[in-house]
C-alpha atoms as an extended CHARMM CRD file, in Angstrom:
* protein
*
        71  EXT
         1         1  MET       CA             25.8380000000       34.2310000000       13.7340000000  PROA      1               0.0000000000
         2         2  SER       CA             28.2970000000       31.9120000000       15.3170000000  PROA      2               0.0000000000
         3         3  ILE       CA             30.7980000000       29.8820000000       13.3460000000  PROA      3               0.0000000000
         4         4  LEU       CA             28.8130000000       26.7120000000       14.0580000000  PROA      4               0.0000000000
         5         5  GLU       CA             25.6160000000       28.2220000000       12.6450000000  PROA      5               0.0000000000
         6         6  ILE       CA             27.4370000000       29.4030000000        9.5200000000  PROA      6               0.0000000000
         7         7  ALA       CA             28.9880000000       25.9660000000        8.9900000000  PROA      7               0.0000000000
         8         8  LEU       CA             25.6270000000       24.2620000000        9.4520000000  PROA      8               0.0000000000
         9         9  ALA       CA             23.9020000000       26.6620000000        7.0670000000  PROA      9               0.0000000000
        10        10  SER       CA             26.5800000000       26.1430000000        4.4300000000  PROA      10              0.0000000000
        11        11  GLN       CA             26.2370000000       22.3490000000        4.7420000000  PROA      11              0.0000000000
        12        12  ILE       CA             22.4590000000       22.5960000000        4.2970000000  PROA      12              0.0000000000
        13        13  TRP       CA             22.9010000000       24.8960000000        1.2990000000  PROA      13              0.0000000000
        14        14  ALA       CA             25.4700000000       22.5660000000       -0.2870000000  PROA      14              0.0000000000
        15        15  ARG       CA             23.2230000000       19.5190000000        0.1150000000  PROA      15              0.0000000000
        16        16  ARG       CA             20.3180000000       21.3370000000       -1.4980000000  PROA      16              0.0000000000
        17        17  ARG       CA             22.4740000000       22.1290000000       -4.5030000000  PROA      17              0.0000000000
        18        18  GLU       CA             23.6990000000       18.5510000000       -5.0060000000  PROA      18              0.0000000000
        19        19  LYS       CA             22.3020000000       16.6330000000       -7.9280000000  PROA      19              0.0000000000
        20        20  HSD       CA             21.2040000000       13.2200000000       -6.7900000000  PROA      20              0.0000000000
        21        21  GLN       CA             21.6800000000       10.4390000000       -9.2880000000  PROA      21              0.0000000000
        22        22  LEU       CA             18.8820000000        7.8930000000       -9.3960000000  PROA      22              0.0000000000
        23        23  VAL       CA             20.5800000000        4.5410000000       -9.6770000000  PROA      23              0.0000000000
        24        24  LEU       CA             18.5500000000        1.3670000000       -9.2920000000  PROA      24              0.0000000000
        25        25  ASP       CA             20.3330000000       -1.8590000000       -8.6410000000  PROA      25              0.0000000000
        26        26  ASP       CA             19.0120000000       -5.4130000000       -8.5020000000  PROA      26              0.0000000000
        27        27  ALA       CA             18.3230000000       -5.2660000000       -4.7570000000  PROA      27              0.0000000000
        28        28  ASP       CA             16.1070000000       -2.1870000000       -5.1520000000  PROA      28              0.0000000000
        29        29  ALA       CA             14.1850000000       -3.7600000000       -8.0210000000  PROA      29              0.0000000000
        30        30  LEU       CA             13.6400000000       -6.9160000000       -5.9640000000  PROA      30              0.0000000000
        31        31  LYS       CA             12.3530000000       -4.8560000000       -3.0260000000  PROA      31              0.0000000000
        32        32  VAL       CA              9.8950000000       -3.0500000000       -5.2870000000  PROA      32              0.0000000000
        33        33  LEU       CA              8.6130000000       -6.3010000000       -6.7890000000  PROA      33              0.0000000000
        34        34  LEU       CA              8.2230000000       -7.8850000000       -3.3550000000  PROA      34              0.0000000000
        35        35  ARG       CA              6.2770000000       -4.8800000000       -2.0670000000  PROA      35              0.0000000000
        36        36  ILE       CA              3.9660000000       -4.9450000000       -5.0860000000  PROA      36              0.0000000000
        37        37  ALA       CA              3.3850000000       -8.6810000000       -4.6300000000  PROA      37              0.0000000000
        38        38  PHE       CA              2.6650000000       -8.1780000000       -0.9330000000  PROA      38              0.0000000000
        39        39  VAL       CA              0.1330000000       -5.4330000000       -1.6450000000  PROA      39              0.0000000000
        40        40  VAL       CA             -1.6420000000       -7.5460000000       -4.2720000000  PROA      40              0.0000000000
        41        41  VAL       CA             -1.8280000000      -10.5620000000       -1.9510000000  PROA      41              0.0000000000
        42        42  ALA       CA             -3.0140000000       -8.4390000000        0.9820000000  PROA      42              0.0000000000
        43        43  PHE       CA             -5.7080000000       -6.7650000000       -1.1240000000  PROA      43              0.0000000000
        44        44  THR       CA             -6.8770000000      -10.1290000000       -2.4850000000  PROA      44              0.0000000000
        45        45  LEU       CA             -7.0960000000      -11.5790000000        1.0170000000  PROA      45              0.0000000000
        46        46  LEU       CA             -8.9800000000       -8.5220000000        2.2310000000  PROA      46              0.0000000000
        47        47  ILE       CA            -11.5770000000       -8.7820000000       -0.5210000000  PROA      47              0.0000000000
        48        48  SER       CA            -11.9170000000      -12.5400000000        0.0040000000  PROA      48              0.0000000000
        49        49  GLY       CA            -12.3510000000      -12.0350000000        3.7320000000  PROA      49              0.0000000000
        50        50  LEU       CA            -15.0140000000       -9.3950000000        3.2140000000  PROA      50              0.0000000000
        51        51  ASN       CA            -16.8900000000      -11.6420000000        0.7810000000  PROA      51              0.0000000000
        52        52  LEU       CA            -16.7620000000      -14.5490000000        3.2290000000  PROA      52              0.0000000000
        53        53  ALA       CA            -17.9100000000      -12.3080000000        6.0800000000  PROA      53              0.0000000000
        54        54  ALA       CA            -20.8810000000      -11.2500000000        3.9600000000  PROA      54              0.0000000000
        55        55  ALA       CA            -21.5970000000      -14.9730000000        3.3750000000  PROA      55              0.0000000000
        56        56  ARG       CA            -21.6600000000      -14.5660000000       -0.3720000000  PROA      56              0.0000000000
        57        57  PRO       CA            -18.5250000000      -15.7280000000       -2.1400000000  PROA      57              0.0000000000
        58        58  GLN       CA            -18.1420000000      -14.0210000000       -5.4640000000  PROA      58              0.0000000000
        59        59  MET       CA            -18.1380000000      -16.0700000000       -8.6430000000  PROA      59              0.0000000000
        60        60  LEU       CA            -16.9370000000      -14.8630000000      -11.9940000000  PROA      60              0.0000000000
        61        61  ALA       CA            -19.8910000000      -16.3410000000      -13.8840000000  PROA      61              0.0000000000
        62        62  GLU       CA            -22.8310000000      -17.0290000000      -11.5910000000  PROA      62              0.0000000000
        63        63  GLY       CA            -25.3410000000      -16.9830000000      -14.4080000000  PROA      63              0.0000000000
        64        64  SER       CA            -26.5530000000      -14.9630000000      -17.2980000000  PROA      64              0.0000000000
        65        65  ALA       CA            -27.4400000000      -11.3470000000      -16.7220000000  PROA      65              0.0000000000
        66        66  PRO       CA            -31.1610000000      -10.5490000000      -16.6340000000  PROA      66              0.0000000000
        67        67  VAL       CA            -32.5010000000       -9.0980000000      -19.8520000000  PROA      67              0.0000000000
        68        68  VAL       CA            -34.3690000000       -5.8250000000      -19.6160000000  PROA      68              0.0000000000
        69        69  THR       CA            -37.7060000000       -6.1540000000      -21.3770000000  PROA      69              0.0000000000
        70        70  GLY       CA            -40.6080000000       -3.8480000000      -22.0720000000  PROA      70              0.0000000000
        71        71  ARG       CA            -38.7920000000       -0.7900000000      -23.3030000000  PROA      71              0.0000000000
């Protein structure tokens, strides 16, 4: 092994052994919240678009559910 290979291997080994501290600051929390909001809005728009394409907008309460009779 050359000196360069030994130095590179020791750097890789040292980085594997480091303990990474998980520190969240305000900027990271804001990024996470913005990504979650974006995903929710995108999913809502996708579902709305699919419902409009199927020409049947979905209502929360279209009517009462049919009752099963004759059991």
